[in-house]
Amino acid sequence: MSIEKPSVDYSIVICTYNPDERLLNRCLTAVINLEKTDITFEVILVDNNSAKPVEQLACVQASINKLKNFCILHVTKQGVGHSRMAAIKKASGNYIVYFDYDNEPQCDYLLELKKLNNQYPEVAACGPGNIWVDFIDGIDRNIESYARTAFQEKHIPRFSFSNIKEWQDIYPFGTGLCTKSSLLREYVEEVNIGKYTMPGRTGNKLIGGEDTQMVLHCLRKGYFAGSSPSLNLKHIIPANRANISYLKRLIYNTSLDYHTCLLQVFPEQKENLETSCMSEAKFSRRSLKKFLRVMFASDQTKIFDFIRFIGINEGLYKAIEKPVPRLVHKIVSFLKLA
């Protein structure tokens, strides 16, 4: 006879892969300093094949000594999606909270979450309404404003939630996401039968989508998703991500996966997506026109809007299994986005 683990209020999950120790240290220190009055919790640190096992890092050893309910979970199958699914299976919390290792939650994060979860049980996916991006090594001022948006900086004035079956600005990103664990276990079942296929970021590949699908899955089950300004955290970005080359790839890949995420959760939307899809000739013509315009633009951030246009429309083509125009493939290859 199997014995069920006693449940706790929150399972905090932190996924890592070759983490920058400066960032992981700030994340773990923030978790250690979380106010936990009348809250039960556990911390699951996932090591997804890091070259140097994370348990060897000084900040992890310090956390083991300071956090009573702390464990390290080794996941050999590469990808954030696999890490998160393994953590869902391991977790005993009524809710699962995802902090990436570059997240620094404010000390009252769990206290505010508990208030929201108790007051709004119909909101199954909840995230921070205030995210500040901290460019720890600095950033070029010419791209800073666009980079803050790309790295999910947001400031929502009031708790807002919805059940609209397509992405809304108020819906939470994976950063600081808190979700009902029962729904995440259902999500894992859908992955296991092949309904949801988004792998999450793998190594240096930036295509993701699993966190988006988790939120959309909650909507499909009749719940709401939203963000609250009472939840605050910092998103810490080092030099190797605070540059034009990384931003181009990030914007392209996050735009590329959305329609596939949406269609796998809401297959009934296929007809609407097919209707909204522009013709191959129009897609090629508009792509070439925009490409030539941004290549000669004095404002280097114009390229980002163009890349988002390419990513969203190419992603729509792929979601409805329509061949992507050859010209678009050539532009993506030229810009080294894939």
mmCIF file of N, CA and C in Angstrom, residues 65-152:
data_model
loop_
_atom_site.group_PDB
_atom_site.id
_atom_site.type_symbol
_atom_site.label_atom_id
_atom_site.label_comp_id
_atom_site.label_asym_id
_atom_site.label_seq_id
_atom_site.Cartn_x
_atom_site.Cartn_y
_atom_site.Cartn_z
ATOM 1 N N ASN A 65 21.396 23.953 4.540
ATOM 2 C CA ASN A 65 21.545 24.123 5.990
ATOM 3 C C ASN A 65 20.479 25.038 6.591
ATOM 4 N N LYS A 66 19.940 25.952 5.767
ATOM 5 C CA LYS A 66 19.013 26.948 6.298
ATOM 6 C C LYS A 66 17.541 26.618 6.054
ATOM 7 N N LEU A 67 17.269 25.766 5.066
ATOM 8 C CA LEU A 67 15.885 25.417 4.751
ATOM 9 C C LEU A 67 15.618 23.973 5.131
ATOM 10 N N LYS A 68 14.672 23.767 6.010
ATOM 11 C CA LYS A 68 14.415 22.429 6.540
ATOM 12 C C LYS A 68 13.809 21.512 5.477
ATOM 13 N N ASN A 69 12.891 22.053 4.686
ATOM 14 C CA ASN A 69 12.163 21.238 3.717
ATOM 15 C C ASN A 69 12.691 21.524 2.306
ATOM 16 N N PHE A 70 13.920 21.084 2.059
ATOM 17 C CA PHE A 70 14.633 21.418 0.823
ATOM 18 C C PHE A 70 15.166 20.133 0.199
ATOM 19 N N CYS A 71 14.951 19.982 -1.124
ATOM 20 C CA CYS A 71 15.509 18.808 -1.794
ATOM 21 C C CYS A 71 16.026 19.182 -3.178
ATOM 22 N N ILE A 72 16.961 18.399 -3.680
ATOM 23 C CA ILE A 72 17.501 18.578 -5.024
ATOM 24 C C ILE A 72 17.016 17.424 -5.878
ATOM 25 N N LEU A 73 16.417 17.767 -7.015
ATOM 26 C CA LEU A 73 15.867 16.769 -7.922
ATOM 27 C C LEU A 73 16.694 16.775 -9.206
ATOM 28 N N HIS A 74 17.274 15.638 -9.548
ATOM 29 C CA HIS A 74 18.079 15.528 -10.767
ATOM 30 C C HIS A 74 17.200 15.031 -11.908
ATOM 31 N N VAL A 75 17.180 15.785 -12.998
ATOM 32 C CA VAL A 75 16.396 15.412 -14.187
ATOM 33 C C VAL A 75 17.361 15.344 -15.365
ATOM 34 N N THR A 76 17.522 14.165 -15.917
ATOM 35 C CA THR A 76 18.519 13.985 -16.982
ATOM 36 C C THR A 76 17.993 14.348 -18.363
ATOM 37 N N LYS A 77 16.680 14.243 -18.599
ATOM 38 C CA LYS A 77 16.125 14.571 -19.904
ATOM 39 C C LYS A 77 16.120 16.085 -20.057
ATOM 40 N N GLN A 78 16.816 16.563 -21.090
ATOM 41 C CA GLN A 78 17.069 17.991 -21.202
ATOM 42 C C GLN A 78 15.813 18.773 -21.565
ATOM 43 N N GLY A 79 15.644 19.910 -20.915
ATOM 44 C CA GLY A 79 14.546 20.808 -21.220
ATOM 45 C C GLY A 79 13.812 21.259 -19.974
ATOM 46 N N VAL A 80 13.458 22.547 -19.944
ATOM 47 C CA VAL A 80 12.748 23.094 -18.789
ATOM 48 C C VAL A 80 11.409 22.391 -18.600
ATOM 49 N N GLY A 81 10.759 22.036 -19.707
ATOM 50 C CA GLY A 81 9.477 21.340 -19.603
ATOM 51 C C GLY A 81 9.603 20.032 -18.851
ATOM 52 N N HIS A 82 10.642 19.252 -19.156
ATOM 53 C CA HIS A 82 10.865 17.982 -18.454
ATOM 54 C C HIS A 82 11.177 18.231 -16.973
ATOM 55 N N SER A 83 11.940 19.299 -16.698
ATOM 56 C CA SER A 83 12.254 19.641 -15.305
ATOM 57 C C SER A 83 10.995 19.971 -14.532
ATOM 58 N N ARG A 84 10.141 20.760 -15.147
ATOM 59 C CA ARG A 84 8.918 21.168 -14.456
ATOM 60 C C ARG A 84 7.974 19.989 -14.244
ATOM 61 N N MET A 85 7.878 19.113 -15.230
ATOM 62 C CA MET A 85 6.993 17.946 -15.074
ATOM 63 C C MET A 85 7.481 17.024 -13.969
ATOM 64 N N ALA A 86 8.807 16.831 -13.888
ATOM 65 C CA ALA A 86 9.358 15.999 -12.819
ATOM 66 C C ALA A 86 9.075 16.624 -11.455
ATOM 67 N N ALA A 87 9.171 17.951 -11.391
ATOM 68 C CA ALA A 87 8.903 18.642 -10.127
ATOM 69 C C ALA A 87 7.433 18.548 -9.744
ATOM 70 N N ILE A 88 6.543 18.603 -10.729
ATOM 71 C CA ILE A 88 5.109 18.468 -10.453
ATOM 72 C C ILE A 88 4.829 17.112 -9.819
ATOM 73 N N LYS A 89 5.434 16.069 -10.374
ATOM 74 C CA LYS A 89 5.239 14.722 -9.827
ATOM 75 C C LYS A 89 5.795 14.611 -8.412
ATOM 76 N N LYS A 90 6.884 15.313 -8.149
ATOM 77 C CA LYS A 90 7.533 15.252 -6.834
ATOM 78 C C LYS A 90 6.803 16.096 -5.792
ATOM 79 N N ALA A 91 6.180 17.183 -6.233
ATOM 80 C CA ALA A 91 5.639 18.186 -5.311
ATOM 81 C C ALA A 91 4.477 17.660 -4.478
ATOM 82 N N SER A 92 4.409 18.121 -3.243
ATOM 83 C CA SER A 92 3.295 17.778 -2.347
ATOM 84 C C SER A 92 2.469 19.004 -1.983
ATOM 85 N N GLY A 93 2.768 20.149 -2.604
ATOM 86 C CA GLY A 93 2.046 21.375 -2.281
ATOM 87 C C GLY A 93 0.664 21.440 -2.912
ATOM 88 N N ASN A 94 -0.250 22.124 -2.253
ATOM 89 C CA ASN A 94 -1.558 22.393 -2.838
ATOM 90 C C ASN A 94 -1.418 23.335 -4.035
ATOM 91 N N TYR A 95 -0.407 24.191 -3.968
ATOM 92 C CA TYR A 95 -0.060 25.074 -5.077
ATOM 93 C C TYR A 95 1.422 24.895 -5.384
ATOM 94 N N ILE A 96 1.773 25.088 -6.650
ATOM 95 C CA ILE A 96 3.175 25.049 -7.058
ATOM 96 C C ILE A 96 3.566 26.436 -7.536
ATOM 97 N N VAL A 97 4.678 26.933 -7.009
ATOM 98 C CA VAL A 97 5.192 28.254 -7.361
ATOM 99 C C VAL A 97 6.513 28.081 -8.092
ATOM 100 N N TYR A 98 6.586 28.629 -9.299
ATOM 101 C CA TYR A 98 7.822 28.533 -10.081
ATOM 102 C C TYR A 98 8.626 29.818 -9.968
ATOM 103 N N PHE A 99 9.831 29.696 -9.428
ATOM 104 C CA PHE A 99 10.819 30.763 -9.499
ATOM 105 C C PHE A 99 11.960 30.258 -10.366
ATOM 106 N N ASP A 100 12.234 30.931 -11.479
ATOM 107 C CA ASP A 100 13.443 30.600 -12.215
ATOM 108 C C ASP A 100 14.625 31.000 -11.355
ATOM 109 N N TYR A 101 15.798 30.419 -11.639
ATOM 110 C CA TYR A 101 16.939 30.707 -10.763
ATOM 111 C C TYR A 101 17.411 32.155 -10.880
ATOM 112 N N ASP A 102 16.868 32.899 -11.874
ATOM 113 C CA ASP A 102 17.209 34.319 -12.003
ATOM 114 C C ASP A 102 16.078 35.211 -11.480
ATOM 115 N N ASN A 103 15.219 34.657 -10.625
ATOM 116 C CA ASN A 103 14.127 35.422 -10.005
ATOM 117 C C ASN A 103 14.449 35.714 -8.543
ATOM 118 N N GLU A 104 14.069 36.901 -8.104
ATOM 119 C CA GLU A 104 14.279 37.305 -6.713
ATOM 120 C C GLU A 104 12.951 37.824 -6.165
ATOM 121 N N PRO A 105 12.161 36.939 -5.538
ATOM 122 C CA PRO A 105 10.854 37.371 -5.026
ATOM 123 C C PRO A 105 10.987 38.261 -3.797
ATOM 124 N N GLN A 106 10.016 39.171 -3.644
ATOM 125 C CA GLN A 106 9.975 40.015 -2.456
ATOM 126 C C GLN A 106 9.607 39.159 -1.252
ATOM 127 N N CYS A 107 10.026 39.580 -0.062
ATOM 128 C CA CYS A 107 9.923 38.734 1.125
ATOM 129 C C CYS A 107 8.484 38.350 1.490
ATOM 130 N N ASP A 108 7.502 39.141 1.068
ATOM 131 C CA ASP A 108 6.109 38.831 1.434
ATOM 132 C C ASP A 108 5.374 38.042 0.341
ATOM 133 N N TYR A 109 6.108 37.465 -0.603
ATOM 134 C CA TYR A 109 5.493 36.820 -1.768
ATOM 135 C C TYR A 109 4.512 35.718 -1.367
ATOM 136 N N LEU A 110 4.927 34.811 -0.495
ATOM 137 C CA LEU A 110 4.042 33.711 -0.091
ATOM 138 C C LEU A 110 2.849 34.204 0.731
ATOM 139 N N LEU A 111 3.080 35.190 1.577
ATOM 140 C CA LEU A 111 1.983 35.731 2.381
ATOM 141 C C LEU A 111 0.903 36.328 1.478
ATOM 142 N N GLU A 112 1.341 37.098 0.475
ATOM 143 C CA GLU A 112 0.385 37.718 -0.434
ATOM 144 C C GLU A 112 -0.297 36.665 -1.303
ATOM 145 N N LEU A 113 0.456 35.650 -1.708
ATOM 146 C CA LEU A 113 -0.133 34.564 -2.485
ATOM 147 C C LEU A 113 -1.254 33.878 -1.708
ATOM 148 N N LYS A 114 -0.985 33.603 -0.445
ATOM 149 C CA LYS A 114 -1.981 32.902 0.362
ATOM 150 C C LYS A 114 -3.265 33.719 0.478
ATOM 151 N N LYS A 115 -3.125 35.039 0.636
ATOM 152 C CA LYS A 115 -4.306 35.905 0.689
ATOM 153 C C LYS A 115 -5.108 35.807 -0.613
ATOM 154 N N LEU A 116 -4.385 35.874 -1.729
ATOM 155 C CA LEU A 116 -5.051 35.820 -3.035
ATOM 156 C C LEU A 116 -5.703 34.461 -3.274
ATOM 157 N N ASN A 117 -4.981 33.392 -2.957
ATOM 158 C CA ASN A 117 -5.520 32.046 -3.159
ATOM 159 C C ASN A 117 -6.761 31.801 -2.315
ATOM 160 N N ASN A 118 -6.777 32.326 -1.104
ATOM 161 C CA ASN A 118 -7.938 32.155 -0.230
ATOM 162 C C ASN A 118 -9.124 33.001 -0.704
ATOM 163 N N GLN A 119 -8.836 34.214 -1.157
ATOM 164 C CA GLN A 119 -9.906 35.131 -1.543
ATOM 165 C C GLN A 119 -10.451 34.851 -2.936
ATOM 166 N N TYR A 120 -9.580 34.352 -3.818
ATOM 167 C CA TYR A 120 -9.979 34.131 -5.219
ATOM 168 C C TYR A 120 -9.651 32.692 -5.628
ATOM 169 N N PRO A 121 -10.345 31.702 -5.091
ATOM 170 C CA PRO A 121 -10.044 30.302 -5.432
ATOM 171 C C PRO A 121 -10.300 29.973 -6.894
ATOM 172 N N GLU A 122 -11.085 30.810 -7.577
ATOM 173 C CA GLU A 122 -11.370 30.562 -8.987
ATOM 174 C C GLU A 122 -10.187 30.943 -9.897
ATOM 175 N N VAL A 123 -9.201 31.678 -9.333
ATOM 176 C CA VAL A 123 -8.012 32.061 -10.100
ATOM 177 C C VAL A 123 -6.954 30.989 -9.882
ATOM 178 N N ALA A 124 -6.815 30.094 -10.832
ATOM 179 C CA ALA A 124 -5.937 28.923 -10.659
ATOM 180 C C ALA A 124 -4.497 29.200 -11.059
ATOM 181 N N ALA A 125 -4.270 30.253 -11.840
ATOM 182 C CA ALA A 125 -2.915 30.621 -12.254
ATOM 183 C C ALA A 125 -2.726 32.095 -11.949
ATOM 184 N N CYS A 126 -1.798 32.378 -11.039
ATOM 185 C CA CYS A 126 -1.613 33.748 -10.558
ATOM 186 C C CYS A 126 -0.132 34.095 -10.578
ATOM 187 N N GLY A 127 0.172 35.342 -10.940
ATOM 188 C CA GLY A 127 1.574 35.739 -11.002
ATOM 189 C C GLY A 127 1.774 37.180 -10.592
ATOM 190 N N PRO A 128 3.021 37.628 -10.577
ATOM 191 C CA PRO A 128 3.335 38.978 -10.106
ATOM 192 C C PRO A 128 2.844 40.069 -11.046
ATOM 193 N N GLY A 129 2.215 41.077 -10.467
ATOM 194 C CA GLY A 129 1.814 42.251 -11.249
ATOM 195 C C GLY A 129 2.938 43.240 -11.385
ATOM 196 N N ASN A 130 3.956 43.082 -10.534
ATOM 197 C CA ASN A 130 5.143 43.937 -10.619
ATOM 198 C C ASN A 130 6.386 43.081 -10.803
ATOM 199 N N ILE A 131 6.992 43.197 -11.983
ATOM 200 C CA ILE A 131 8.270 42.547 -12.264
ATOM 201 C C ILE A 131 9.256 43.629 -12.680
ATOM 202 N N TRP A 132 10.342 43.727 -11.946
ATOM 203 C CA TRP A 132 11.419 44.656 -12.291
ATOM 204 C C TRP A 132 12.582 43.868 -12.885
ATOM 205 N N VAL A 133 13.133 44.344 -13.982
ATOM 206 C CA VAL A 133 14.286 43.693 -14.588
ATOM 207 C C VAL A 133 15.553 44.367 -14.067
ATOM 208 N N ASP A 134 16.445 43.545 -13.550
ATOM 209 C CA ASP A 134 17.723 44.028 -13.011
ATOM 210 C C ASP A 134 18.848 43.557 -13.933
ATOM 211 N N PHE A 135 19.376 44.479 -14.747
ATOM 212 C CA PHE A 135 20.500 44.139 -15.619
ATOM 213 C C PHE A 135 21.773 44.205 -14.776
ATOM 214 N N ILE A 136 22.112 43.072 -14.213
ATOM 215 C CA ILE A 136 23.149 43.017 -13.188
ATOM 216 C C ILE A 136 24.521 43.478 -13.685
ATOM 217 N N ASP A 137 24.766 43.325 -14.984
ATOM 218 C CA ASP A 137 26.041 43.754 -15.567
ATOM 219 C C ASP A 137 25.883 44.978 -16.456
ATOM 220 N N GLY A 138 24.711 45.638 -16.390
ATOM 221 C CA GLY A 138 24.450 46.800 -17.232
ATOM 222 C C GLY A 138 23.893 46.407 -18.592
ATOM 223 N N ILE A 139 23.464 47.418 -19.361
ATOM 224 C CA ILE A 139 22.923 47.187 -20.696
ATOM 225 C C ILE A 139 23.034 48.470 -21.510
ATOM 226 N N ASP A 140 23.145 48.322 -22.820
ATOM 227 C CA ASP A 140 23.177 49.452 -23.740
ATOM 228 C C ASP A 140 21.861 50.224 -23.618
ATOM 229 N N ARG A 141 21.952 51.518 -23.353
ATOM 230 C CA ARG A 141 20.746 52.326 -23.157
ATOM 231 C C ARG A 141 19.857 52.358 -24.395
ATOM 232 N N ASN A 142 20.452 52.167 -25.572
ATOM 233 C CA ASN A 142 19.679 52.214 -26.804
ATOM 234 C C ASN A 142 18.674 51.064 -26.912
ATOM 235 N N ILE A 143 18.947 49.968 -26.220
ATOM 236 C CA ILE A 143 18.037 48.821 -26.296
ATOM 237 C C ILE A 143 17.366 48.516 -24.957
ATOM 238 N N GLU A 144 17.672 49.302 -23.944
ATOM 239 C CA GLU A 144 17.192 48.984 -22.599
ATOM 240 C C GLU A 144 15.675 48.924 -22.496
ATOM 241 N N SER A 145 14.986 49.907 -23.063
ATOM 242 C CA SER A 145 13.532 49.937 -22.940
ATOM 243 C C SER A 145 12.895 48.701 -23.565
ATOM 244 N N TYR A 146 13.346 48.332 -24.761
ATOM 245 C CA TYR A 146 12.789 47.158 -25.430
ATOM 246 C C TYR A 146 13.155 45.889 -24.674
ATOM 247 N N ALA A 147 14.379 45.853 -24.147
ATOM 248 C CA ALA A 147 14.838 44.670 -23.417
ATOM 249 C C ALA A 147 14.008 44.443 -22.158
ATOM 250 N N ARG A 148 13.630 45.508 -21.479
ATOM 251 C CA ARG A 148 12.814 45.349 -20.268
ATOM 252 C C ARG A 148 11.492 44.654 -20.592
ATOM 253 N N THR A 149 10.879 45.050 -21.698
ATOM 254 C CA THR A 149 9.636 44.395 -22.108
ATOM 255 C C THR A 149 9.888 42.939 -22.477
ATOM 256 N N ALA A 150 10.956 42.680 -23.235
ATOM 257 C CA ALA A 150 11.268 41.316 -23.665
ATOM 258 C C ALA A 150 11.541 40.403 -22.481
ATOM 259 N N PHE A 151 12.109 40.949 -21.414
ATOM 260 C CA PHE A 151 12.397 40.159 -20.218
ATOM 261 C C PHE A 151 11.286 40.256 -19.176
ATOM 262 N N GLN A 152 10.086 40.610 -19.656
ATOM 263 C CA GLN A 152 8.833 40.466 -18.904
ATOM 264 C C GLN A 152 8.584 41.524 -17.840
#
